[in-house]
Amino acid sequence: MASKISLTRYLVEHQRVHAVIPSDLRLLLEVVARACKSISHAVNKGELGGVLGATETENIQGEVQKKLDIIANEVLIEANEWGGHLAAMASEEMEGIYVVPHRYPKGEYLLMFDPLDGSSNVDVNVSIGTIFSVLRKPDNGAGVSEADFMQPGCKQVAAGYCVYGPQTTLVLTVGDGVAMFTLDREQGSFVLTEEDVKIPPDTKEFAINMSNMRHWDTPIKTYVDECLAGVEGPRGKDFNMRWIASMVADVHRILTRGGVFLYPWDKREPGKPGKLRLMYEANPMGWLVEQAGGAASTGRERILDVVPTQLHQRVSVILGSKNEVEHIVALHAGTPAP
Ligand code: AHG
Ligand code: MN
Ligand code: MN
């Protein structure tokens, strides 16, 4: 029987044999995986670990923080701050960047994360996850500032997520395709379970929060109307719909069997370009999807080309099966941007 390939072995081979990643990036990814393992254990304990429910604080986005949002954020910071591989971190749950304290050595990478994605699902025992993105600090001397993070998603050197569902699965790209690792709880390690993940280019499944329909822009309304018209409509086929309300779980389904995910700009907050955050949600997910042969767009621009100006910047997100995303982008052509 072929021996199982652990995440450690996969990363070592990527460093040594394929020379795709340097050793300090390998260390960084191992540490992030270890933190995800620890978050997975906390998630699994649920009520028994006293981790469910909300706190009395709000994050910078004005969202009430769940206990697990805070716990996951602390786990990721504590795991990553001392290893010498990072210059700074940024998180959905922190207003500014977290510079590695002076007592620890500094590295050349910047880590961004959504420590707990799908907070509304925490207390109801539905899949949630952690999303992360890694950039290299620009070569601009000592010190690190928020400006160093303002790089488009196409500059990412690693990205991934860990979904805490019926299984805990870590999904990773370092720019040479997408690999999936399932947590073996008895061994305590992530084991390679899927390599060279590919998203089918066509699909009959879409994911969007339909309750926002009245707030959408015309191209999104047109697209969903086409899907709902089914076999008699312009698409000539019946569509199925899913909406888990955890981006990690929706994207995981798309990486597994195809589909399209939309969280577009809508009129509720006209000044903001959508709900999801560019740096630690859209960019890592967009790169994973592209690496699996799919596409990721705002409707008018490739997500990975958006140059950020703020850490918590929002963006309109349309990602998944390539032909479907291209169809939605075509519906935007020639229409005025909101
Ligand atoms: P987070 O829990 O990190 O704030 O992210 C939640 C996001 C995303 O995971 C999901 O797709 C979306 O919010 C769901 O939003 P609605 O509740 O508006 O459907
Ligand atoms: Mn999120
Ligand atoms: Mn979150």
Coordinates of C-alpha atoms in Angstrom, one line a residue, residues 1-336:
M1 CA 0.0 0.0 0.0
A2 CA 1.3 3.4 -0.9
S3 CA 2.3 5.4 2.2
K4 CA 0.2 8.4 3.1
I5 CA 1.7 11.8 2.4
S6 CA 1.5 14.2 5.3
L7 CA 1.3 17.9 4.9
T8 CA 4.9 18.1 6.3
R9 CA 6.2 15.7 3.6
Y10 CA 4.3 17.5 0.9
L11 CA 5.8 20.8 1.9
V12 CA 9.3 19.4 2.3
E13 CA 9.1 18.0 -1.2
H14 CA 7.8 21.3 -2.5
Q15 CA 10.9 22.9 -1.0
R16 CA 13.5 20.3 -1.8
V17 CA 12.5 18.5 -4.9
H18 CA 10.3 21.0 -6.8
A19 CA 12.0 24.1 -5.3
V20 CA 8.6 25.9 -5.3
I21 CA 8.9 27.3 -1.8
P22 CA 11.7 28.5 0.4
S23 CA 12.2 26.9 3.9
D24 CA 10.8 29.8 5.8
L25 CA 7.6 29.8 3.8
R26 CA 7.4 26.0 4.5
L27 CA 7.7 26.8 8.2
L28 CA 5.0 29.5 8.0
L29 CA 2.6 27.1 6.4
E30 CA 3.3 24.4 8.9
V31 CA 2.6 26.8 11.7
V32 CA -0.7 28.0 10.1
A33 CA -1.7 24.4 9.7
R34 CA -0.9 23.7 13.4
A35 CA -3.0 26.7 14.4
C36 CA -5.9 25.4 12.3
K37 CA -5.6 22.1 14.0
S38 CA -5.9 23.8 17.4
I39 CA -8.9 25.9 16.2
S40 CA -10.5 22.7 14.8
H41 CA -10.3 21.1 18.3
A42 CA -11.9 24.2 19.9
V43 CA -14.7 24.1 17.3
N44 CA -15.3 20.4 17.9
K45 CA -15.7 20.9 21.6
G46 CA -18.4 23.4 21.1
E47 CA -20.6 23.9 24.1
L48 CA -18.4 21.5 26.2
G49 CA -15.5 23.8 25.7
G50 CA -17.5 27.0 26.5
V51 CA -16.6 28.4 23.1
L52 CA -20.1 29.1 21.6
G53 CA -21.9 32.4 21.8
A54 CA -21.1 36.1 21.3
T55 CA -18.9 38.5 23.2
E56 CA -19.8 42.1 24.0
T57 CA -17.3 43.5 21.5
E58 CA -17.5 44.6 17.8
N59 CA -14.8 44.3 15.2
I60 CA -13.7 47.1 12.9
Q61 CA -16.5 46.1 10.4
G62 CA -19.1 46.8 13.2
E63 CA -19.9 43.1 13.5
V64 CA -20.5 41.5 17.0
Q65 CA -17.6 39.2 17.7
K66 CA -18.3 35.6 18.5
K67 CA -16.1 33.9 21.2
L68 CA -14.7 31.7 18.5
D69 CA -13.7 34.8 16.3
I70 CA -11.5 36.0 19.2
I71 CA -10.2 32.5 20.2
A72 CA -9.2 31.7 16.5
N73 CA -7.6 35.1 16.1
E74 CA -5.5 34.6 19.3
V75 CA -4.5 31.1 18.3
L76 CA -3.2 32.3 14.9
I77 CA -1.3 35.2 16.4
E78 CA 0.3 33.2 19.2
A79 CA 1.3 30.4 16.9
N80 CA 2.9 32.7 14.3
E81 CA 4.5 35.5 16.2
W82 CA 7.7 33.8 17.5
G83 CA 8.9 31.6 14.6
G84 CA 10.9 34.3 12.9
H85 CA 9.2 33.8 9.5
L86 CA 6.9 36.9 9.7
A87 CA 7.2 40.7 9.7
A88 CA 3.5 41.3 10.5
M89 CA 0.0 40.0 10.4
A90 CA -3.4 41.4 9.6
S91 CA -6.8 40.0 10.5
E92 CA -10.5 40.6 10.1
E93 CA -10.7 40.9 13.9
M94 CA -8.0 43.6 14.3
E95 CA -8.2 47.2 13.2
G96 CA -4.6 47.7 12.4
I97 CA -1.7 45.4 11.5
Y98 CA 0.0 43.3 14.2
V99 CA 3.8 43.8 14.0
V100 CA 5.8 41.0 15.3
P101 CA 7.0 42.1 18.8
H102 CA 10.7 43.2 19.2
R103 CA 11.5 40.3 21.4
Y104 CA 11.2 37.9 18.4
P105 CA 13.2 37.7 15.2
K106 CA 11.5 39.1 12.1
G107 CA 11.0 37.4 8.8
E108 CA 10.1 38.5 5.3
Y109 CA 6.5 37.4 5.1
L110 CA 3.1 39.1 5.8
L111 CA 0.2 36.9 6.9
M112 CA -3.5 37.9 6.5
F113 CA -6.4 35.9 7.8
D114 CA -10.1 35.6 8.4
P115 CA -9.6 33.6 11.7
L116 CA -13.2 32.3 11.7
D117 CA -15.3 32.5 8.5
G118 CA -19.0 31.9 8.7
S119 CA -19.5 33.3 12.3
S120 CA -23.3 33.1 11.9
N121 CA -23.0 29.3 11.6
V122 CA -20.9 28.8 14.7
D123 CA -23.7 28.3 17.2
V124 CA -25.8 26.1 14.9
N125 CA -23.2 23.5 14.2
V126 CA -22.8 24.2 10.5
S127 CA -19.4 24.2 8.7
I128 CA -17.1 27.2 9.3
G129 CA -13.4 27.8 8.6
T130 CA -10.2 29.8 8.6
I131 CA -9.0 31.6 5.4
F132 CA -5.3 32.8 5.0
S133 CA -3.2 34.7 2.5
V134 CA 0.6 35.2 2.4
L135 CA 2.5 38.1 0.8
R136 CA 6.2 38.8 0.7
K137 CA 7.1 42.1 2.4
P138 CA 8.4 44.6 -0.2
D139 CA 12.2 45.0 -0.1
N140 CA 12.1 48.4 1.5
G141 CA 14.4 48.1 4.4
A142 CA 13.7 47.4 8.1
G143 CA 10.3 48.1 9.6
V144 CA 6.9 47.2 8.4
S145 CA 3.8 49.3 7.8
E146 CA 0.3 48.9 6.5
A147 CA 1.4 50.2 3.1
D148 CA 3.5 47.0 2.8
F149 CA 0.2 45.0 2.7
M150 CA -1.2 47.1 -0.2
Q151 CA -0.4 44.5 -2.9
P152 CA -2.8 42.9 -5.4
G153 CA -3.8 39.3 -4.9
C154 CA -1.7 38.3 -7.9
K155 CA 1.4 38.8 -5.6
Q156 CA 0.3 36.2 -3.1
V157 CA 2.9 33.5 -2.5
A158 CA 0.6 31.1 -0.6
A159 CA -3.1 31.0 0.2
G160 CA -5.6 28.5 1.6
Y161 CA -8.3 27.8 4.0
C162 CA -9.2 25.1 6.5
V163 CA -12.9 24.1 6.7
Y164 CA -14.2 22.7 10.0
G165 CA -17.0 20.5 8.7
P166 CA -17.9 16.8 9.0
Q167 CA -14.1 16.5 8.2
T168 CA -11.5 19.1 8.9
T169 CA -9.8 19.8 5.5
L170 CA -6.9 22.1 4.7
V171 CA -6.8 23.4 1.2
L172 CA -3.6 25.0 -0.1
T173 CA -1.9 26.6 -3.1
V174 CA 1.6 27.8 -3.4
G175 CA 1.1 28.6 -7.1
D176 CA 1.4 25.2 -8.6
G177 CA -2.1 23.9 -8.3
V178 CA -4.4 23.1 -5.4
A179 CA -4.0 20.3 -2.9
M180 CA -6.4 19.1 -0.1
F181 CA -5.3 17.6 3.2
T182 CA -7.7 15.9 5.6
L183 CA -7.0 16.0 9.4
D184 CA -6.3 12.5 10.7
R185 CA -7.3 13.0 14.4
E186 CA -5.7 9.8 15.6
Q187 CA -2.3 10.7 14.0
G188 CA -2.8 14.4 14.7
S189 CA -1.6 15.3 11.2
F190 CA -3.0 16.5 7.9
V191 CA -2.9 13.9 5.2
L192 CA -2.9 14.6 1.4
T193 CA -6.3 13.4 0.1
E194 CA -6.6 15.3 -3.2
E195 CA -4.0 16.7 -5.5
D196 CA -4.2 18.9 -8.7
V197 CA -7.8 19.8 -7.8
K198 CA -9.8 21.0 -10.9
I199 CA -13.1 22.8 -11.1
P200 CA -15.3 21.7 -14.0
P201 CA -15.7 24.7 -16.4
D202 CA -19.5 24.4 -16.7
T203 CA -22.0 24.1 -14.0
K204 CA -25.7 24.0 -13.1
E205 CA -25.3 25.2 -9.5
F206 CA -25.2 28.7 -8.2
A207 CA -24.7 30.2 -4.7
I208 CA -26.1 33.6 -3.7
N209 CA -28.1 35.0 -0.8
M210 CA -31.4 35.4 -2.6
S211 CA -32.9 37.5 0.2
N212 CA -30.8 40.4 -1.1
M213 CA -32.4 40.2 -4.6
R214 CA -34.2 43.5 -4.4
H215 CA -30.9 45.3 -3.7
W216 CA -28.9 43.8 -6.6
D217 CA -27.6 45.6 -9.7
T218 CA -29.1 44.7 -13.1
P219 CA -26.5 42.2 -14.4
I220 CA -26.9 40.0 -11.2
K221 CA -30.7 40.1 -11.4
T222 CA -30.5 39.1 -15.1
Y223 CA -28.2 36.2 -14.3
V224 CA -30.3 34.8 -11.5
D225 CA -33.5 35.3 -13.6
E226 CA -31.9 33.2 -16.3
C227 CA -31.0 30.5 -13.9
L228 CA -34.5 30.4 -12.4
A229 CA -36.1 30.2 -15.8
G230 CA -34.4 26.8 -16.1
V231 CA -34.8 24.6 -19.2
E232 CA -37.3 27.0 -20.9
G233 CA -35.1 30.0 -20.3
P234 CA -32.1 31.4 -22.3
R235 CA -29.7 29.0 -20.6
G236 CA -31.7 25.9 -21.7
K237 CA -31.0 24.0 -18.4
D238 CA -32.3 23.7 -14.9
F239 CA -30.2 25.1 -12.1
N240 CA -29.8 24.1 -8.5
M241 CA -29.1 26.6 -5.7
R242 CA -27.0 26.3 -2.5
W243 CA -26.1 29.0 0.1
I244 CA -24.3 27.8 3.3
A245 CA -23.5 31.4 4.5
S246 CA -19.9 30.3 5.2
M247 CA -17.7 31.3 2.2
V248 CA -15.2 28.5 3.1
A249 CA -17.9 25.8 2.8
D250 CA -19.4 27.3 -0.4
V251 CA -16.0 27.5 -2.0
H252 CA -15.1 24.0 -0.8
R253 CA -18.2 22.7 -2.6
I254 CA -17.2 24.6 -5.8
L255 CA -13.6 23.2 -5.6
T256 CA -15.1 19.7 -5.2
R257 CA -17.9 19.6 -7.8
G258 CA -18.0 23.0 -9.5
G259 CA -20.5 25.8 -9.3
V260 CA -20.5 29.6 -9.0
F261 CA -20.5 31.8 -5.8
L262 CA -21.7 35.4 -5.8
Y263 CA -21.6 38.1 -3.2
P264 CA -22.0 41.1 -5.4
W265 CA -22.2 44.8 -4.6
D266 CA -25.7 45.7 -3.6
K267 CA -27.7 48.8 -2.7
R268 CA -27.8 48.2 1.1
E269 CA -24.4 49.9 1.5
P270 CA -24.0 51.7 -1.8
G271 CA -20.7 53.3 -0.8
K272 CA -19.1 49.9 -0.2
P273 CA -18.3 47.5 -3.1
G274 CA -19.9 44.4 -1.4
K275 CA -19.7 42.5 1.9
L276 CA -16.7 40.4 1.6
R277 CA -13.2 41.6 2.3
L278 CA -10.5 41.7 -0.5
M279 CA -7.3 40.9 1.4
Y280 CA -8.3 37.9 3.6
E281 CA -11.4 36.5 1.9
A282 CA -11.6 37.3 -1.9
N283 CA -7.9 37.2 -2.7
P284 CA -7.0 33.8 -1.2
M285 CA -10.2 32.2 -2.4
G286 CA -9.8 33.9 -5.9
W287 CA -6.3 32.5 -6.2
L288 CA -7.3 29.0 -5.1
V289 CA -10.1 29.0 -7.7
E290 CA -7.9 30.2 -10.5
Q291 CA -5.3 27.6 -9.5
A292 CA -8.0 25.0 -9.9
G293 CA -8.8 26.2 -13.4
G294 CA -11.8 28.5 -12.4
A295 CA -12.2 32.2 -12.5
A296 CA -12.7 35.0 -10.0
S297 CA -14.0 38.5 -10.9
T298 CA -15.7 41.5 -9.5
G299 CA -17.9 41.4 -12.5
R300 CA -15.8 44.1 -14.2
E301 CA -12.2 43.2 -13.2
R302 CA -10.2 40.1 -12.2
I303 CA -10.2 40.0 -8.4
L304 CA -6.4 39.3 -8.2
D305 CA -5.7 42.6 -10.1
V306 CA -7.5 44.9 -7.7
V307 CA -4.9 47.1 -6.0
P308 CA -5.9 47.6 -2.4
T309 CA -5.9 50.9 -0.6
Q310 CA -7.2 49.7 2.8
L311 CA -6.7 46.7 4.9
H312 CA -10.4 45.9 5.4
Q313 CA -11.4 46.9 1.8
R314 CA -14.5 45.2 0.5
V315 CA -15.0 43.8 -3.0
S316 CA -17.7 42.3 -5.1
V317 CA -17.1 38.6 -5.6
I318 CA -18.1 36.3 -8.4
L319 CA -16.0 33.1 -8.5
G320 CA -16.1 29.4 -9.6
S321 CA -16.6 27.5 -12.8
K322 CA -14.8 29.4 -15.6
N323 CA -17.4 29.5 -18.3
E324 CA -20.1 30.5 -15.8
V325 CA -18.1 33.3 -14.3
E326 CA -17.2 34.5 -17.9
H327 CA -21.0 34.5 -18.7
I328 CA -21.7 36.7 -15.7
V329 CA -18.9 39.0 -16.5
A330 CA -20.3 39.3 -20.1
L331 CA -23.6 40.3 -18.6
H332 CA -21.8 43.3 -16.9
A333 CA -20.2 44.5 -20.2
G334 CA -21.6 47.9 -21.3
T335 CA -23.7 48.4 -18.1
P336 CA -22.8 51.4 -15.9

